[in-house]
Amino acid sequence: EAGVAQSPRYKIIEKRQSVAFWCNPISGHATLYWYQQILGQGPKLLIQFQNNGVVDDSQLPKDRFSAERLKGVDSTLKIQPAKLEDSAVYLCASRLPGQIREEQYFGPGTRLTVT
Amino acid sequence: SQELEQSPQSLIVQEGKNLTINCTSSKTLYGLYWYKQKYGEGLIFLMMLQKGGEEKSHEKITAKLDEKKQQSSLHITASQPSHAGIYLCGARGTYKYIFGTGTRLKVLA
């Protein structure tokens, strides 16, 4: 079974530029999460999708961050414009809804550096 | 809001030594997860604990959840260089998943 795929793995941009990240979850996983992990901290949930609907985006800075999950499969996370404090690893995770264990499967992450 | 505190923040041990990492919650836990993260990679699920007093083991790693379900510990027996990485505890809060700040483990060969 293929895991969660993310691209790019690394990105360096200047502040005020735009950037987009892509995530392809495990086939059949209806629930998809985007997390932001700043160096030295645990992941912080940005947005949760159930199929193509948003379940929780309370911690997403909506003035600059946006995310979509068209057709309930792949998802993209965009930052426009980027700030220095957006430097972090962006993790995508997916899981089957209704699993008793509720285990999330994580992708390798995209490391963003904003200069 | 619920928070997870991990201790210690970092740990350096000699290969073959035992070690323990703690995770403390400000509220009762209804599902506590342990993950391992290697630098530059995603999180790998290790174990999940749900019941007070529950204990699970996988190879040389044992995780426990206390009876009050507010504290969990992860114990590694006879550590190896392959155990090196960042260990994160996670929990399902009221509406979302939350994570601790992580414990960075280094094992000296």
mmCIF file of C-alpha atoms in Angstrom:
data_model
loop_
_atom_site.group_PDB
_atom_site.id
_atom_site.type_symbol
_atom_site.label_atom_id
_atom_site.label_comp_id
_atom_site.label_asym_id
_atom_site.label_seq_id
_atom_site.Cartn_x
_atom_site.Cartn_y
_atom_site.Cartn_z
ATOM 1 C CA GLU A 1 0.000 0.000 0.000
ATOM 2 C CA ALA A 2 1.389 3.381 -0.993
ATOM 3 C CA GLY A 3 1.759 5.911 1.798
ATOM 4 C CA VAL A 4 0.817 9.563 1.959
ATOM 5 C CA ALA A 5 2.691 11.479 -0.722
ATOM 6 C CA GLN A 6 3.713 15.114 -0.431
ATOM 7 C CA SER A 7 5.522 17.493 -2.735
ATOM 8 C CA PRO A 8 7.743 19.345 -2.881
ATOM 9 C CA ARG A 9 9.927 18.020 -0.054
ATOM 10 C CA TYR A 10 11.767 21.314 0.317
ATOM 11 C CA LYS A 11 10.977 24.879 -0.669
ATOM 12 C CA ILE A 12 12.813 28.137 -0.122
ATOM 13 C CA ILE A 13 11.035 31.390 -0.879
ATOM 14 C CA GLU A 14 11.347 35.039 0.012
ATOM 15 C CA LYS A 15 8.841 36.746 2.275
ATOM 16 C CA ARG A 16 5.763 38.067 0.522
ATOM 17 C CA GLN A 17 6.025 35.362 -2.158
ATOM 18 C CA SER A 18 3.421 32.652 -2.634
ATOM 19 C CA VAL A 19 3.857 28.911 -2.251
ATOM 20 C CA ALA A 20 1.713 25.804 -2.643
ATOM 21 C CA PHE A 21 2.052 22.321 -1.240
ATOM 22 C CA TRP A 22 0.429 19.180 -2.546
ATOM 23 C CA CYS A 23 -0.741 16.059 -0.720
ATOM 24 C CA ASN A 24 -2.021 12.749 -2.036
ATOM 25 C CA PRO A 25 -3.506 10.658 0.794
ATOM 26 C CA ILE A 26 -3.696 6.901 1.034
ATOM 27 C CA SER A 27 -6.332 5.547 -1.311
ATOM 28 C CA GLY A 28 -9.705 5.349 0.365
ATOM 29 C CA HIS A 29 -8.823 7.620 3.287
ATOM 30 C CA ALA A 30 -11.655 10.114 3.533
ATOM 31 C CA THR A 31 -10.133 12.198 6.318
ATOM 32 C CA LEU A 32 -7.179 14.442 5.531
ATOM 33 C CA TYR A 33 -5.225 16.769 7.815
ATOM 34 C CA TRP A 34 -2.696 19.524 7.281
ATOM 35 C CA TYR A 35 -0.354 20.282 10.172
ATOM 36 C CA GLN A 36 2.285 22.959 10.694
ATOM 37 C CA GLN A 37 5.342 21.907 12.710
ATOM 38 C CA ILE A 38 7.675 24.701 13.714
ATOM 39 C CA LEU A 39 11.183 23.628 14.702
ATOM 40 C CA GLY A 40 11.249 22.343 18.273
ATOM 41 C CA GLN A 41 7.462 22.102 18.561
ATOM 42 C CA GLY A 42 4.836 19.460 18.024
ATOM 43 C CA PRO A 43 2.575 19.543 14.974
ATOM 44 C CA LYS A 44 -0.301 22.017 15.084
ATOM 45 C CA LEU A 45 -3.469 21.218 13.184
ATOM 46 C CA LEU A 46 -4.240 23.761 10.470
ATOM 47 C CA ILE A 47 -7.200 22.157 8.727
ATOM 48 C CA GLN A 48 -9.121 18.880 8.634
ATOM 49 C CA PHE A 49 -11.135 17.645 5.663
ATOM 50 C CA GLN A 50 -13.751 14.933 5.551
ATOM 51 C CA ASN A 51 -13.957 14.028 1.867
ATOM 52 C CA ASN A 52 -14.004 17.479 0.233
ATOM 53 C CA GLY A 53 -15.672 19.272 3.136
ATOM 54 C CA VAL A 54 -13.887 21.233 5.856
ATOM 55 C CA VAL A 55 -14.408 19.822 9.365
ATOM 56 C CA ASP A 56 -12.097 22.139 11.290
ATOM 57 C CA ASP A 57 -10.073 25.145 10.155
ATOM 58 C CA SER A 58 -10.116 27.101 13.406
ATOM 59 C CA GLN A 59 -6.316 27.371 13.559
ATOM 60 C CA LEU A 60 -5.774 28.216 9.900
ATOM 61 C CA PRO A 61 -4.598 31.838 9.408
ATOM 62 C CA LYS A 62 -7.197 32.533 6.792
ATOM 63 C CA ASP A 63 -5.807 35.916 5.798
ATOM 64 C CA ARG A 64 -2.871 34.176 4.149
ATOM 65 C CA PHE A 65 -3.452 30.426 4.185
ATOM 66 C CA SER A 66 -5.949 28.537 2.062
ATOM 67 C CA ALA A 67 -6.545 24.863 1.427
ATOM 68 C CA GLU A 68 -8.748 22.844 -0.814
ATOM 69 C CA ARG A 69 -9.521 19.225 -1.468
ATOM 70 C CA LEU A 70 -11.229 18.941 -4.779
ATOM 71 C CA LYS A 71 -13.004 15.661 -5.478
ATOM 72 C CA GLY A 72 -12.187 14.473 -1.965
ATOM 73 C CA VAL A 73 -8.780 13.040 -2.880
ATOM 74 C CA ASP A 74 -5.704 15.255 -3.386
ATOM 75 C CA SER A 75 -5.308 18.427 -1.406
ATOM 76 C CA THR A 76 -3.322 21.628 -1.779
ATOM 77 C CA LEU A 77 -2.284 24.105 0.888
ATOM 78 C CA LYS A 78 -1.346 27.614 -0.209
ATOM 79 C CA ILE A 79 0.334 30.499 1.561
ATOM 80 C CA GLN A 80 -0.004 33.967 0.059
ATOM 81 C CA PRO A 81 1.901 36.074 0.995
ATOM 82 C CA ALA A 82 4.433 34.181 3.092
ATOM 83 C CA LYS A 83 5.938 35.602 6.271
ATOM 84 C CA LEU A 84 9.184 34.676 8.014
ATOM 85 C CA GLU A 85 7.238 32.947 10.798
ATOM 86 C CA ASP A 86 5.737 30.532 8.267
ATOM 87 C CA SER A 87 9.064 28.696 8.104
ATOM 88 C CA ALA A 88 8.152 25.191 9.248
ATOM 89 C CA VAL A 89 7.514 21.647 8.114
ATOM 90 C CA TYR A 90 4.038 21.170 6.681
ATOM 91 C CA LEU A 91 2.737 17.683 7.295
ATOM 92 C CA CYS A 92 -0.178 16.008 5.600
ATOM 93 C CA ALA A 93 -1.898 13.029 7.231
ATOM 94 C CA SER A 94 -4.847 10.861 6.353
ATOM 95 C CA ARG A 95 -6.948 8.173 7.970
ATOM 96 C CA LEU A 96 -10.003 6.040 7.457
ATOM 97 C CA PRO A 97 -12.970 7.547 9.279
ATOM 98 C CA GLY A 98 -14.464 5.399 11.958
ATOM 99 C CA GLN A 99 -11.301 3.474 12.762
ATOM 100 C CA ILE A 100 -11.313 2.546 16.440
ATOM 101 C CA ARG A 101 -7.629 3.309 16.717
ATOM 102 C CA GLU A 102 -8.000 6.529 14.748
ATOM 103 C CA GLU A 103 -4.445 6.162 13.604
ATOM 104 C CA GLN A 104 -3.241 8.897 11.294
ATOM 105 C CA TYR A 105 -0.774 8.090 8.535
ATOM 106 C CA PHE A 106 1.674 10.906 7.909
ATOM 107 C CA GLY A 107 3.487 11.955 4.776
ATOM 108 C CA PRO A 108 7.188 12.935 4.827
ATOM 109 C CA GLY A 109 6.364 16.640 5.029
ATOM 110 C CA THR A 110 7.401 19.739 3.106
ATOM 111 C CA ARG A 111 10.093 21.844 4.724
ATOM 112 C CA LEU A 112 9.453 25.522 3.978
ATOM 113 C CA THR A 113 12.089 28.182 4.555
ATOM 114 C CA VAL A 114 11.030 31.803 4.196
ATOM 115 C CA THR A 115 13.920 34.277 3.903
ATOM 116 C CA SER B 1 -7.831 24.133 26.014
ATOM 117 C CA GLN B 2 -6.072 20.842 26.522
ATOM 118 C CA GLU B 3 -2.269 20.785 26.439
ATOM 119 C CA LEU B 4 0.316 18.024 26.435
ATOM 120 C CA GLU B 5 3.652 18.502 28.159
ATOM 121 C CA GLN B 6 6.546 16.181 27.480
ATOM 122 C CA SER B 7 9.668 15.624 29.528
ATOM 123 C CA PRO B 8 12.514 15.629 29.120
ATOM 124 C CA GLN B 9 12.862 17.861 26.062
ATOM 125 C CA SER B 10 16.001 16.035 25.026
ATOM 126 C CA LEU B 11 17.842 12.951 26.111
ATOM 127 C CA ILE B 12 21.275 11.501 25.333
ATOM 128 C CA VAL B 13 21.901 7.926 26.438
ATOM 129 C CA GLN B 14 24.578 5.345 25.901
ATOM 130 C CA GLU B 15 23.577 2.366 23.785
ATOM 131 C CA GLY B 16 22.143 -0.395 25.946
ATOM 132 C CA LYS B 17 20.723 1.926 28.596
ATOM 133 C CA ASN B 18 17.044 2.141 29.512
ATOM 134 C CA LEU B 19 15.146 5.413 29.322
ATOM 135 C CA THR B 20 11.706 6.872 30.008
ATOM 136 C CA ILE B 21 9.824 9.725 28.356
ATOM 137 C CA ASN B 22 6.787 11.275 30.026
ATOM 138 C CA CYS B 23 3.688 12.951 28.647
ATOM 139 C CA THR B 24 1.330 14.852 30.954
ATOM 140 C CA SER B 25 -2.069 16.213 30.031
ATOM 141 C CA SER B 26 -3.932 19.124 31.578
ATOM 142 C CA LYS B 27 -7.169 17.160 31.138
ATOM 143 C CA THR B 28 -8.273 13.532 31.123
ATOM 144 C CA LEU B 29 -7.060 11.700 28.066
ATOM 145 C CA TYR B 30 -9.493 9.704 25.947
ATOM 146 C CA GLY B 31 -6.905 8.344 23.585
ATOM 147 C CA LEU B 32 -3.168 8.817 23.870
ATOM 148 C CA TYR B 33 -0.894 8.155 20.896
ATOM 149 C CA TRP B 34 2.839 7.808 20.695
ATOM 150 C CA TYR B 35 4.669 8.652 17.480
ATOM 151 C CA LYS B 36 8.288 8.628 16.426
ATOM 152 C CA GLN B 37 9.704 11.178 13.989
ATOM 153 C CA LYS B 38 13.066 11.093 12.318
ATOM 154 C CA TYR B 39 14.595 14.363 11.199
ATOM 155 C CA GLY B 40 13.049 15.559 7.968
ATOM 156 C CA GLU B 41 10.422 12.823 7.920
ATOM 157 C CA GLY B 42 6.818 12.330 8.880
ATOM 158 C CA LEU B 43 5.485 10.760 12.054
ATOM 159 C CA ILE B 44 5.377 6.990 12.495
ATOM 160 C CA PHE B 45 2.651 5.591 14.722
ATOM 161 C CA LEU B 46 3.957 3.512 17.627
ATOM 162 C CA MET B 47 1.092 2.791 20.009
ATOM 163 C CA MET B 48 -2.281 3.971 21.223
ATOM 164 C CA LEU B 49 -3.580 3.740 24.793
ATOM 165 C CA GLN B 50 -7.181 4.269 25.811
ATOM 166 C CA LYS B 51 -7.933 2.695 29.176
ATOM 167 C CA GLY B 52 -6.641 3.759 32.578
ATOM 168 C CA GLY B 53 -3.793 1.484 33.621
ATOM 169 C CA GLU B 54 -3.341 0.180 30.091
ATOM 170 C CA GLU B 55 0.110 -0.955 29.028
ATOM 171 C CA LYS B 56 1.320 -1.958 25.581
ATOM 172 C CA SER B 57 4.639 -3.199 24.293
ATOM 173 C CA HIS B 58 6.210 -3.471 20.890
ATOM 174 C CA GLU B 59 9.691 -4.902 20.652
ATOM 175 C CA LYS B 60 11.697 -2.957 23.235
ATOM 176 C CA ILE B 61 9.235 -0.097 23.659
ATOM 177 C CA THR B 62 6.564 -0.089 26.382
ATOM 178 C CA ALA B 63 3.929 2.585 26.844
ATOM 179 C CA LYS B 64 1.682 3.014 29.870
ATOM 180 C CA LEU B 65 -1.317 5.201 30.682
ATOM 181 C CA ASP B 66 -1.940 5.946 34.352
ATOM 182 C CA GLU B 67 -5.208 5.115 36.114
ATOM 183 C CA LYS B 68 -6.362 8.734 36.093
ATOM 184 C CA LYS B 69 -5.613 8.927 32.356
ATOM 185 C CA GLN B 70 -3.650 12.147 32.622
ATOM 186 C CA GLN B 71 -0.133 10.856 32.289
ATOM 187 C CA SER B 72 1.608 8.444 29.966
ATOM 188 C CA SER B 73 5.138 7.135 29.871
ATOM 189 C CA LEU B 74 7.180 5.565 27.096
ATOM 190 C CA HIS B 75 9.955 3.264 28.207
ATOM 191 C CA ILE B 76 12.732 1.940 25.971
ATOM 192 C CA THR B 77 14.720 -1.023 27.196
ATOM 193 C CA ALA B 78 18.305 -1.586 26.087
ATOM 194 C CA SER B 79 18.331 1.388 23.708
ATOM 195 C CA GLN B 80 19.905 1.105 20.262
ATOM 196 C CA PRO B 81 21.039 3.740 17.753
ATOM 197 C CA SER B 82 17.926 2.891 15.714
ATOM 198 C CA HIS B 83 15.798 4.295 18.547
ATOM 199 C CA ALA B 84 17.171 7.784 17.952
ATOM 200 C CA GLY B 85 14.657 10.390 16.845
ATOM 201 C CA ILE B 86 11.914 12.613 18.198
ATOM 202 C CA TYR B 87 9.169 10.991 20.238
ATOM 203 C CA LEU B 88 5.819 12.768 20.263
ATOM 204 C CA CYS B 89 2.737 12.071 22.291
ATOM 205 C CA GLY B 90 -0.595 13.019 20.780
ATOM 206 C CA ALA B 91 -4.185 13.002 21.948
ATOM 207 C CA ARG B 92 -7.597 13.627 20.612
ATOM 208 C CA GLY B 93 -8.843 16.766 22.292
ATOM 209 C CA THR B 94 -12.404 18.007 22.317
ATOM 210 C CA TYR B 95 -12.456 18.759 18.617
ATOM 211 C CA LYS B 96 -9.014 18.132 17.248
ATOM 212 C CA TYR B 97 -5.794 16.230 17.622
ATOM 213 C CA ILE B 98 -3.086 17.857 19.723
ATOM 214 C CA PHE B 99 0.568 16.969 20.146
ATOM 215 C CA GLY B 100 3.225 17.444 22.776
ATOM 216 C CA THR B 101 6.382 19.370 22.013
ATOM 217 C CA GLY B 102 8.421 16.200 21.553
ATOM 218 C CA THR B 103 11.445 14.566 23.170
ATOM 219 C CA ARG B 104 14.616 14.406 21.101
ATOM 220 C CA LEU B 105 16.484 11.169 21.785
ATOM 221 C CA LYS B 106 20.095 10.545 20.848
ATOM 222 C CA VAL B 107 21.678 7.140 21.436
ATOM 223 C CA LEU B 108 25.460 6.982 21.531
ATOM 224 C CA ALA B 109 27.019 3.847 20.074
#
